[in-house]
PDB file of C-alpha atoms in Angstrom:
ATOM      1  CA  MET A   1     -13.946 -12.809 -12.007  1.00 60.00           C
ATOM      2  CA  GLN A   2     -13.554  -9.045 -11.854  1.00 72.00           C
ATOM      3  CA  ASP A   3     -11.471  -8.029  -8.864  1.00 88.00           C
ATOM      4  CA  LYS A   4     -10.836  -4.345  -9.324  1.00 93.00           C
ATOM      5  CA  LEU A   5      -9.305  -1.877  -6.929  1.00 94.00           C
ATOM      6  CA  LYS A   6     -11.764   1.015  -6.538  1.00 94.00           C
ATOM      7  CA  LEU A   7     -10.505   4.411  -5.380  1.00 94.00           C
ATOM      8  CA  TYR A   8     -12.785   7.436  -5.474  1.00 94.00           C
ATOM      9  CA  GLY A   9     -14.927   5.945  -8.229  1.00 92.00           C
ATOM     10  CA  LYS A  10     -12.010   4.837 -10.425  1.00 93.00           C
ATOM     11  CA  GLU A  11     -11.175   1.195 -11.059  1.00 95.00           C
ATOM     12  CA  PHE A  12      -7.713  -0.316 -11.406  1.00 94.00           C
ATOM     13  CA  SER A  13      -6.611  -3.845 -12.261  1.00 94.00           C
ATOM     14  CA  SER A  14      -3.290  -3.615 -10.411  1.00 95.00           C
ATOM     15  CA  ARG A  15      -3.148  -3.444  -6.616  1.00 96.00           C
ATOM     16  CA  LEU A  16       0.472  -2.343  -6.524  1.00 97.00           C
ATOM     17  CA  LEU A  17       1.222   1.388  -6.415  1.00 96.00           C
ATOM     18  CA  VAL A  18       4.808   2.530  -6.884  1.00 94.00           C
ATOM     19  CA  GLY A  19       6.873   5.637  -6.357  1.00 89.00           C
ATOM     20  CA  THR A  20       9.284   7.307  -8.756  1.00 86.00           C
ATOM     21  CA  ALA A  21      12.173   8.341  -6.491  1.00 85.00           C
ATOM     22  CA  LEU A  22      15.626   6.901  -5.739  1.00 85.00           C
ATOM     23  CA  TYR A  23      16.085   4.931  -8.970  1.00 89.00           C
ATOM     24  CA  PRO A  24      19.600   4.737 -10.460  1.00 89.00           C
ATOM     25  CA  SER A  25      18.350   6.396 -13.651  1.00 87.00           C
ATOM     26  CA  PRO A  26      15.119   7.516 -15.339  1.00 86.00           C
ATOM     27  CA  ALA A  27      15.438   4.626 -17.799  1.00 87.00           C
ATOM     28  CA  ILE A  28      15.554   2.033 -15.000  1.00 92.00           C
ATOM     29  CA  MET A  29      12.639   3.772 -13.302  1.00 90.00           C
ATOM     30  CA  ARG A  30      10.568   3.425 -16.478  1.00 90.00           C
ATOM     31  CA  GLU A  31      11.461  -0.236 -16.923  1.00 93.00           C
ATOM     32  CA  SER A  32      10.716  -0.948 -13.271  1.00 94.00           C
ATOM     33  CA  VAL A  33       7.327   0.744 -13.312  1.00 93.00           C
ATOM     34  CA  ALA A  34       6.419  -1.230 -16.424  1.00 93.00           C
ATOM     35  CA  ALA A  35       7.571  -4.500 -14.813  1.00 96.00           C
ATOM     36  CA  SER A  36       5.523  -3.753 -11.680  1.00 95.00           C
ATOM     37  CA  GLY A  37       2.306  -3.617 -13.687  1.00 95.00           C
ATOM     38  CA  SER A  38       1.263  -0.646 -11.599  1.00 95.00           C
ATOM     39  CA  GLU A  39      -1.418   1.683 -12.899  1.00 94.00           C
ATOM     40  CA  ILE A  40      -0.871   4.356 -10.229  1.00 94.00           C
ATOM     41  CA  ILE A  41       2.402   6.246  -9.820  1.00 92.00           C
ATOM     42  CA  THR A  42       3.208   8.633  -6.992  1.00 91.00           C
ATOM     43  CA  LEU A  43       5.247  11.751  -7.561  1.00 86.00           C
ATOM     44  CA  SER A  44       6.498  14.371  -5.131  1.00 81.00           C
ATOM     45  CA  LEU A  45       6.364  17.809  -6.685  1.00 71.00           C
ATOM     46  CA  ARG A  46       8.461  19.215  -3.865  1.00 66.00           C
ATOM     47  CA  ARG A  47      11.367  16.914  -4.579  1.00 57.00           C
ATOM     48  CA  GLN A  48      11.720  17.745  -8.256  1.00 56.00           C
ATOM     49  CA  SER A  49      14.495  19.970  -9.542  1.00 52.00           C
ATOM     50  CA  PRO A  50      12.994  22.444 -12.043  1.00 46.00           C
ATOM     51  CA  GLU A  51      16.415  23.622 -13.256  1.00 48.00           C
ATOM     52  CA  GLN A  52      17.200  20.061 -14.367  1.00 53.00           C
ATOM     53  CA  GLN A  53      13.704  19.536 -15.743  1.00 55.00           C
ATOM     54  CA  GLN A  54      13.421  16.285 -13.787  1.00 56.00           C
ATOM     55  CA  GLY A  55       9.755  16.936 -13.101  1.00 61.00           C
ATOM     56  CA  LYS A  56       9.012  17.469 -16.787  1.00 68.00           C
ATOM     57  CA  MET A  57      10.797  14.233 -17.691  1.00 71.00           C
ATOM     58  CA  LEU A  58       8.751  12.251 -15.198  1.00 72.00           C
ATOM     59  CA  TRP A  59       5.524  13.932 -16.192  1.00 73.00           C
ATOM     60  CA  ASP A  60       6.179  13.195 -19.859  1.00 78.00           C
ATOM     61  CA  TYR A  61       6.766   9.536 -19.023  1.00 78.00           C
ATOM     62  CA  ILE A  62       3.633   9.282 -16.871  1.00 78.00           C
ATOM     63  CA  ARG A  63       1.517  10.698 -19.661  1.00 78.00           C
ATOM     64  CA  GLU A  64       3.044   8.258 -22.140  1.00 83.00           C
ATOM     65  CA  SER A  65       2.501   5.301 -19.797  1.00 82.00           C
ATOM     66  CA  GLY A  66      -1.195   6.003 -19.303  1.00 85.00           C
ATOM     67  CA  CYS A  67      -0.806   5.495 -15.553  1.00 89.00           C
ATOM     68  CA  GLN A  68      -2.820   7.493 -13.047  1.00 90.00           C
ATOM     69  CA  LEU A  69      -0.639  10.095 -11.364  1.00 89.00           C
ATOM     70  CA  LEU A  70      -0.933  10.397  -7.599  1.00 92.00           C
ATOM     71  CA  PRO A  71       0.921  13.555  -6.541  1.00 91.00           C
ATOM     72  CA  ASN A  72       2.058  13.580  -2.936  1.00 91.00           C
ATOM     73  CA  THR A  73       2.938  16.210  -0.393  1.00 91.00           C
ATOM     74  CA  ALA A  74       6.098  14.521   0.874  1.00 88.00           C
ATOM     75  CA  GLY A  75       8.173  16.790   3.073  1.00 87.00           C
ATOM     76  CA  CYS A  76       5.300  19.021   4.211  1.00 89.00           C
ATOM     77  CA  LYS A  77       4.898  19.683   7.927  1.00 90.00           C
ATOM     78  CA  THR A  78       2.023  22.155   8.114  1.00 92.00           C
ATOM     79  CA  THR A  79      -1.432  22.550   6.628  1.00 93.00           C
ATOM     80  CA  LYS A  80      -0.331  25.786   4.976  1.00 92.00           C
ATOM     81  CA  GLU A  81       2.516  24.016   3.149  1.00 91.00           C
ATOM     82  CA  VAL A  82       0.210  21.195   2.107  1.00 92.00           C
ATOM     83  CA  ILE A  83      -2.447  23.493   0.672  1.00 93.00           C
ATOM     84  CA  ALA A  84       0.062  25.503  -1.331  1.00 90.00           C
ATOM     85  CA  LEU A  85       1.688  22.399  -2.799  1.00 90.00           C
ATOM     86  CA  ALA A  86      -1.635  20.683  -3.478  1.00 91.00           C
ATOM     87  CA  GLU A  87      -3.031  23.639  -5.403  1.00 91.00           C
ATOM     88  CA  MET A  88       0.191  23.902  -7.432  1.00 88.00           C
ATOM     89  CA  SER A  89       0.082  20.182  -8.123  1.00 86.00           C
ATOM     90  CA  ARG A  90      -3.538  20.305  -9.304  1.00 89.00           C
ATOM     91  CA  GLU A  91      -2.768  23.166 -11.618  1.00 87.00           C
ATOM     92  CA  ILE A  92       0.248  21.407 -13.168  1.00 83.00           C
ATOM     93  CA  PHE A  93      -0.994  17.820 -13.300  1.00 83.00           C
ATOM     94  CA  GLY A  94      -4.721  18.343 -13.664  1.00 86.00           C
ATOM     95  CA  THR A  95      -5.804  15.797 -11.057  1.00 89.00           C
ATOM     96  CA  ASP A  96      -7.747  16.107  -7.794  1.00 93.00           C
ATOM     97  CA  LEU A  97      -6.244  12.907  -6.411  1.00 93.00           C
ATOM     98  CA  LEU A  98      -3.652  13.605  -3.739  1.00 94.00           C
ATOM     99  CA  LYS A  99      -1.583  11.506  -1.396  1.00 95.00           C
ATOM    100  CA  LEU A 100      -1.478  13.568   1.772  1.00 95.00           C
ATOM    101  CA  GLU A 101       1.647  13.541   3.913  1.00 93.00           C
ATOM    102  CA  VAL A 102       2.102  15.753   6.969  1.00 93.00           C
ATOM    103  CA  ILE A 103       5.278  14.724   8.746  1.00 90.00           C
ATOM    104  CA  GLY A 104       5.367  15.173  12.517  1.00 88.00           C
ATOM    105  CA  ASP A 105       8.786  13.706  13.317  1.00 88.00           C
ATOM    106  CA  ASP A 106      11.941  13.968  11.253  1.00 87.00           C
ATOM    107  CA  TYR A 107      13.576  10.916  12.818  1.00 87.00           C
ATOM    108  CA  ASN A 108      11.082   8.237  11.834  1.00 85.00           C
ATOM    109  CA  LEU A 109       8.980  10.357   9.438  1.00 88.00           C
ATOM    110  CA  GLN A 110       5.881   9.586  11.476  1.00 89.00           C
ATOM    111  CA  PRO A 111       2.764  11.418  10.299  1.00 91.00           C
ATOM    112  CA  ASP A 112       1.404  14.227  12.476  1.00 92.00           C
ATOM    113  CA  PRO A 113      -2.117  12.980  13.324  1.00 91.00           C
ATOM    114  CA  PHE A 114      -3.476  16.418  14.224  1.00 94.00           C
ATOM    115  CA  GLY A 115      -1.998  18.169  11.199  1.00 92.00           C
ATOM    116  CA  LEU A 116      -3.139  15.298   9.000  1.00 95.00           C
ATOM    117  CA  VAL A 117      -6.796  15.597  10.000  1.00 95.00           C
ATOM    118  CA  ASP A 118      -6.705  19.382   9.744  1.00 95.00           C
ATOM    119  CA  ALA A 119      -5.087  19.332   6.292  1.00 95.00           C
ATOM    120  CA  ALA A 120      -7.441  16.597   5.033  1.00 96.00           C
ATOM    121  CA  ARG A 121     -10.470  18.595   6.134  1.00 95.00           C
ATOM    122  CA  GLU A 122      -9.283  21.709   4.281  1.00 96.00           C
ATOM    123  CA  LEU A 123      -8.265  19.819   1.141  1.00 96.00           C
ATOM    124  CA  ILE A 124     -11.619  18.064   0.888  1.00 96.00           C
ATOM    125  CA  LYS A 125     -13.391  21.420   1.226  1.00 96.00           C
ATOM    126  CA  ARG A 126     -11.338  22.531  -1.785  1.00 96.00           C
ATOM    127  CA  GLY A 127     -12.442  19.529  -3.841  1.00 95.00           C
ATOM    128  CA  PHE A 128      -9.438  17.241  -3.494  1.00 96.00           C
ATOM    129  CA  LYS A 129      -9.757  13.467  -3.278  1.00 96.00           C
ATOM    130  CA  VAL A 130      -7.434  12.746  -0.407  1.00 96.00           C
ATOM    131  CA  LEU A 131      -5.477   9.568   0.310  1.00 96.00           C
ATOM    132  CA  PRO A 132      -3.807  10.240   3.680  1.00 96.00           C
ATOM    133  CA  TYR A 133      -0.588   8.525   4.734  1.00 95.00           C
ATOM    134  CA  CYS A 134      -1.252   7.739   8.392  1.00 95.00           C
ATOM    135  CA  THR A 135      -0.243   5.418  11.196  1.00 93.00           C
ATOM    136  CA  ASP A 136      -2.210   2.301  12.139  1.00 94.00           C
ATOM    137  CA  ASP A 137      -4.083   4.164  14.894  1.00 95.00           C
ATOM    138  CA  LEU A 138      -7.795   3.309  14.656  1.00 96.00           C
ATOM    139  CA  VAL A 139      -8.965   6.571  16.239  1.00 96.00           C
ATOM    140  CA  VAL A 140      -6.929   8.725  13.853  1.00 95.00           C
ATOM    141  CA  CYS A 141      -8.217   6.699  10.910  1.00 96.00           C
ATOM    142  CA  ARG A 142     -11.796   7.284  12.018  1.00 96.00           C
ATOM    143  CA  LYS A 143     -11.165  11.012  12.324  1.00 96.00           C
ATOM    144  CA  LEU A 144      -9.861  11.031   8.756  1.00 97.00           C
ATOM    145  CA  LEU A 145     -12.978   9.237   7.548  1.00 97.00           C
ATOM    146  CA  ASP A 146     -15.145  11.711   9.485  1.00 96.00           C
ATOM    147  CA  VAL A 147     -13.696  14.672   7.582  1.00 96.00           C
ATOM    148  CA  GLY A 148     -14.402  12.985   4.231  1.00 95.00           C
ATOM    149  CA  CYS A 149     -11.459  10.758   3.276  1.00 96.00           C
ATOM    150  CA  GLU A 150     -12.672   7.695   1.344  1.00 96.00           C
ATOM    151  CA  VAL A 151      -9.325   5.876   1.275  1.00 96.00           C
ATOM    152  CA  LEU A 152      -6.718   5.412   4.016  1.00 97.00           C
ATOM    153  CA  MET A 153      -3.033   4.574   3.709  1.00 97.00           C
ATOM    154  CA  PRO A 154      -1.723   3.235   7.034  1.00 96.00           C
ATOM    155  CA  TRP A 155       1.974   2.493   7.336  1.00 94.00           C
ATOM    156  CA  GLY A 156       3.385  -0.982   7.706  1.00 93.00           C
ATOM    157  CA  SER A 157       6.437   0.558   9.374  1.00 91.00           C
ATOM    158  CA  PRO A 158       8.356   3.847   8.976  1.00 90.00           C
ATOM    159  CA  ILE A 159       9.214   4.996   5.462  1.00 89.00           C
ATOM    160  CA  GLY A 160      12.269   3.359   3.954  1.00 88.00           C
ATOM    161  CA  THR A 161      12.928   0.920   6.815  1.00 91.00           C
ATOM    162  CA  GLY A 162      11.914  -2.284   5.048  1.00 90.00           C
ATOM    163  CA  ARG A 163      10.725  -3.720   8.363  1.00 91.00           C
ATOM    164  CA  GLY A 164       7.404  -4.937   6.987  1.00 91.00           C
ATOM    165  CA  LEU A 165       4.230  -5.079   9.068  1.00 94.00           C
ATOM    166  CA  MET A 166       5.429  -4.067  12.534  1.00 91.00           C
ATOM    167  CA  ASN A 167       2.084  -4.056  14.337  1.00 93.00           C
ATOM    168  CA  LYS A 168      -0.135  -6.743  12.883  1.00 93.00           C
ATOM    169  CA  TYR A 169      -2.657  -6.458  15.715  1.00 95.00           C
ATOM    170  CA  ASN A 170      -3.328  -2.809  14.893  1.00 95.00           C
ATOM    171  CA  LEU A 171      -3.466  -3.522  11.171  1.00 96.00           C
ATOM    172  CA  GLN A 172      -5.854  -6.436  11.615  1.00 95.00           C
ATOM    173  CA  THR A 173      -7.998  -4.240  13.834  1.00 95.00           C
ATOM    174  CA  LEU A 174      -8.170  -1.584  11.130  1.00 96.00           C
ATOM    175  CA  ARG A 175      -9.237  -4.174   8.575  1.00 96.00           C
ATOM    176  CA  GLU A 176     -11.895  -5.636  10.841  1.00 95.00           C
ATOM    177  CA  ARG A 177     -13.290  -2.335  12.097  1.00 96.00           C
ATOM    178  CA  LEU A 178     -13.259  -0.535   8.741  1.00 96.00           C
ATOM    179  CA  PRO A 179     -14.444  -3.311   6.421  1.00 95.00           C
ATOM    180  CA  ASP A 180     -15.833  -1.028   3.705  1.00 94.00           C
ATOM    181  CA  THR A 181     -12.925   1.420   3.501  1.00 96.00           C
ATOM    182  CA  PRO A 182     -10.201   0.868   0.889  1.00 97.00           C
ATOM    183  CA  LEU A 183      -6.982   0.415   2.896  1.00 97.00           C
ATOM    184  CA  ILE A 184      -3.577   0.655   1.232  1.00 97.00           C
ATOM    185  CA  ILE A 185      -0.426  -0.287   3.110  1.00 96.00           C
ATOM    186  CA  ASP A 186       1.965   2.579   2.517  1.00 93.00           C
ATOM    187  CA  ALA A 187       5.606   2.513   3.624  1.00 88.00           C
ATOM    188  CA  GLY A 188       7.871   0.037   5.357  1.00 90.00           C
ATOM    189  CA  ILE A 189       7.493  -2.848   2.915  1.00 93.00           C
ATOM    190  CA  GLY A 190      10.935  -4.252   2.131  1.00 94.00           C
ATOM    191  CA  ALA A 191      10.311  -7.677   0.597  1.00 96.00           C
ATOM    192  CA  PRO A 192       7.718  -9.236  -1.704  1.00 97.00           C
ATOM    193  CA  SER A 193       6.761 -11.684   1.058  1.00 96.00           C
ATOM    194  CA  GLN A 194       5.758  -8.725   3.247  1.00 97.00           C
ATOM    195  CA  ALA A 195       3.577  -7.337   0.470  1.00 97.00           C
ATOM    196  CA  ALA A 196       1.916 -10.726   0.067  1.00 97.00           C
ATOM    197  CA  GLU A 197       1.298 -10.852   3.817  1.00 96.00           C
ATOM    198  CA  ALA A 198      -0.391  -7.438   3.730  1.00 96.00           C
ATOM    199  CA  MET A 199      -2.692  -8.638   0.976  1.00 96.00           C
ATOM    200  CA  GLU A 200      -3.437 -11.859   2.860  1.00 96.00           C
ATOM    201  CA  LEU A 201      -4.495  -9.723   5.854  1.00 95.00           C
ATOM    202  CA  GLY A 202      -7.139  -8.214   3.624  1.00 95.00           C
ATOM    203  CA  PHE A 203      -5.617  -4.905   2.641  1.00 97.00           C
ATOM    204  CA  ASP A 204      -6.718  -3.626  -0.724  1.00 97.00           C
ATOM    205  CA  ALA A 205      -3.343  -2.611  -2.138  1.00 97.00           C
ATOM    206  CA  VAL A 206       0.290  -1.843  -1.342  1.00 97.00           C
ATOM    207  CA  LEU A 207       2.306   1.281  -2.123  1.00 96.00           C
ATOM    208  CA  LEU A 208       6.097   1.163  -2.058  1.00 93.00           C
ATOM    209  CA  ASN A 209       9.164   2.741  -3.565  1.00 93.00           C
ATOM    210  CA  THR A 210      12.496   2.100  -1.849  1.00 93.00           C
ATOM    211  CA  ALA A 211      12.316  -1.695  -1.922  1.00 95.00           C
ATOM    212  CA  ILE A 212      12.197  -1.612  -5.713  1.00 96.00           C
ATOM    213  CA  ALA A 213      14.286   1.477  -6.447  1.00 94.00           C
ATOM    214  CA  LYS A 214      17.187   0.450  -4.196  1.00 94.00           C
ATOM    215  CA  ALA A 215      17.252  -3.233  -5.164  1.00 95.00           C
ATOM    216  CA  GLN A 216      20.326  -4.528  -6.968  1.00 95.00           C
ATOM    217  CA  ASN A 217      18.047  -5.248  -9.910  1.00 97.00           C
ATOM    218  CA  PRO A 218      15.049  -2.883  -9.662  1.00 96.00           C
ATOM    219  CA  VAL A 219      13.299  -4.261 -12.734  1.00 97.00           C
ATOM    220  CA  LEU A 220      13.411  -7.833 -11.480  1.00 97.00           C
ATOM    221  CA  MET A 221      12.335  -6.739  -7.999  1.00 97.00           C
ATOM    222  CA  ALA A 222       9.382  -4.840  -9.476  1.00 97.00           C
ATOM    223  CA  GLU A 223       8.241  -8.020 -11.180  1.00 97.00           C
ATOM    224  CA  ALA A 224       8.654  -9.936  -7.902  1.00 97.00           C
ATOM    225  CA  PHE A 225       6.406  -7.449  -6.102  1.00 97.00           C
ATOM    226  CA  ARG A 226       3.819  -7.636  -8.879  1.00 96.00           C
ATOM    227  CA  LEU A 227       3.610 -11.387  -8.468  1.00 97.00           C
ATOM    228  CA  ALA A 228       3.596 -11.201  -4.660  1.00 97.00           C
ATOM    229  CA  VAL A 229       0.716  -8.735  -4.506  1.00 97.00           C
ATOM    230  CA  ALA A 230      -1.318 -10.794  -6.954  1.00 96.00           C
ATOM    231  CA  SER A 231      -0.532 -13.970  -5.008  1.00 96.00           C
ATOM    232  CA  GLY A 232      -1.506 -12.435  -1.666  1.00 96.00           C
ATOM    233  CA  ARG A 233      -4.763 -11.142  -3.076  1.00 96.00           C
ATOM    234  CA  ALA A 234      -5.607 -14.523  -4.616  1.00 95.00           C
ATOM    235  CA  ALA A 235      -4.872 -16.256  -1.300  1.00 95.00           C
ATOM    236  CA  ARG A 236      -7.141 -13.838   0.571  1.00 94.00           C
ATOM    237  CA  ASN A 237      -9.949 -14.401  -1.914  1.00 94.00           C
ATOM    238  CA  ALA A 238      -9.446 -18.165  -1.805  1.00 94.00           C
ATOM    239  CA  GLY A 239      -9.764 -18.258   1.985  1.00 93.00           C
ATOM    240  CA  LEU A 240      -6.816 -19.079   4.210  1.00 90.00           C
ATOM    241  CA  MET A 241      -7.053 -22.035   6.589  1.00 87.00           C
ATOM    242  CA  LEU A 242      -7.481 -21.326  10.285  1.00 87.00           C
ATOM    243  CA  LYS A 243      -4.466 -21.817  12.531  1.00 85.00           C
ATOM    244  CA  ARG A 244      -4.724 -24.651  15.049  1.00 85.00           C
ATOM    245  CA  GLN A 245      -3.059 -25.368  18.359  1.00 85.00           C
ATOM    246  CA  THR A 246      -2.733 -29.089  17.665  1.00 87.00           C
ATOM    247  CA  ALA A 247      -1.609 -31.193  14.744  1.00 84.00           C
ATOM    248  CA  SER A 248      -4.126 -32.551  12.285  1.00 80.00           C
ATOM    249  CA  PRO A 249      -3.305 -35.288   9.742  1.00 78.00           C
ATOM    250  CA  SER A 250      -3.328 -34.124   6.159  1.00 79.00           C
ATOM    251  CA  THR A 251      -4.301 -37.634   5.055  1.00 75.00           C
ATOM    252  CA  PRO A 252      -7.271 -38.806   7.177  1.00 69.00           C
ATOM    253  CA  THR A 253      -7.473 -42.563   7.858  1.00 68.00           C
ATOM    254  CA  LEU A 254     -10.709 -44.497   7.963  1.00 67.00           C
ATOM    255  CA  ASP A 255      -9.459 -47.473   9.920  1.00 67.00           C
ATOM    256  CA  MET A 256      -6.365 -49.389  10.958  1.00 68.00           C
ATOM    257  CA  PRO A 257      -4.192 -50.732   8.117  1.00 66.00           C
ATOM    258  CA  PHE A 258      -5.287 -54.310   7.278  1.00 62.00           C
ATOM    259  CA  TRP A 259      -1.953 -55.758   8.293  1.00 64.00           C
ATOM    260  CA  GLN A 260      -2.461 -54.459  11.834  1.00 65.00           C
ATOM    261  CA  GLN A 261      -6.026 -55.652  12.197  1.00 61.00           C
ATOM    262  CA  THR A 262      -6.564 -58.688  14.394  1.00 58.00           C
ATOM    263  CA  VAL A 263      -8.865 -61.594  13.884  1.00 54.00           C
ATOM    264  CA  SER A 264     -10.993 -63.058  16.634  1.00 51.00           C
ATOM    265  CA  SER A 265      -8.200 -65.506  17.496  1.00 52.00           C
ATOM    266  CA  GLY A 266      -5.959 -62.630  18.364  1.00 54.00           C
ATOM    267  CA  GLU A 267      -3.614 -63.266  15.457  1.00 55.00           C
ATOM    268  CA  LYS A 268      -2.785 -60.513  13.033  1.00 51.00           C
ATOM    269  CA  VAL A 269      -4.042 -61.005   9.505  1.00 45.00           C
TER     270      VAL A 269
END
C-alpha cells in the first residue's frame, strides 16, 4: 500500500526529516542522514561559515545524496531578516521550499506568532512554499493556513530540550481540527519512543536534529528513529485500541471450566 508523505505536491517515502547541525564531524553527519532514511534535510544558511566553506561541503553532500533540501531561517527575529535570508537561500539552492522560523524569545526559542504570520504572508506572495515552525496554538495555526501555508510544523516542546510531546491535548486538538493539513512535529523530540508517539497521534512526520546529532552513537540513533517513525505510522494506520477504565480479559471464556461445573446432585464433575 502506498503511504506517501505529500508536501506541496511532492511525495516522499520517509516521514522522518533531519537537520544537519551539531554532528561531531561531516562524515558522521553523512552516515547518520543515510541511516535515518530521510529524504528531506534541513539546512540553516545563517549558521554556515563561508570562510571555512562549511556550507559548500553540506550542499555538495545534499546534491550527491539526492535528498530534498529544506533551507530554514533559524536565528531570524524579524520579517525583514527572514525575507533577506529566504531570497538568498532561493538563489543559492534553487528551491522555493522554506522552513520558516521567527524566534520571539531567546530563552526557550519560542516562535513569535505575530512575526510568523506576517513573514509567511510576505513569503507566499513572493512564491515561496512555506513550512512554518510554530507552537501548538490552534488559532495561530489557522492564521498561518489563512495566509496560504499548506503545511504546519508545531513544536513538541522547545528546541533542543528532548522533552517530547509536552502538551498532548493541544496537539491532539490540532490533529482533530485540521484533519486535511500535513502536520509535522518539529522540535523537542529526544527519544525514538517520543517520535513513535507523535506518529501514533496522527501526525504526518517528525523533524529532529539534536537527538541524533548529540547521541553517543549518532548513526545508530538515526536508525532507531527511522524504525520508530515507521512503527508509529504503521500503528496509526492499523488502528490503536481504545483505552478502557476497567479490565477486560484477553482470553474470553464461554463457560465455567468443566471441573467446576456441578451436576444436578450438587456434586462437582
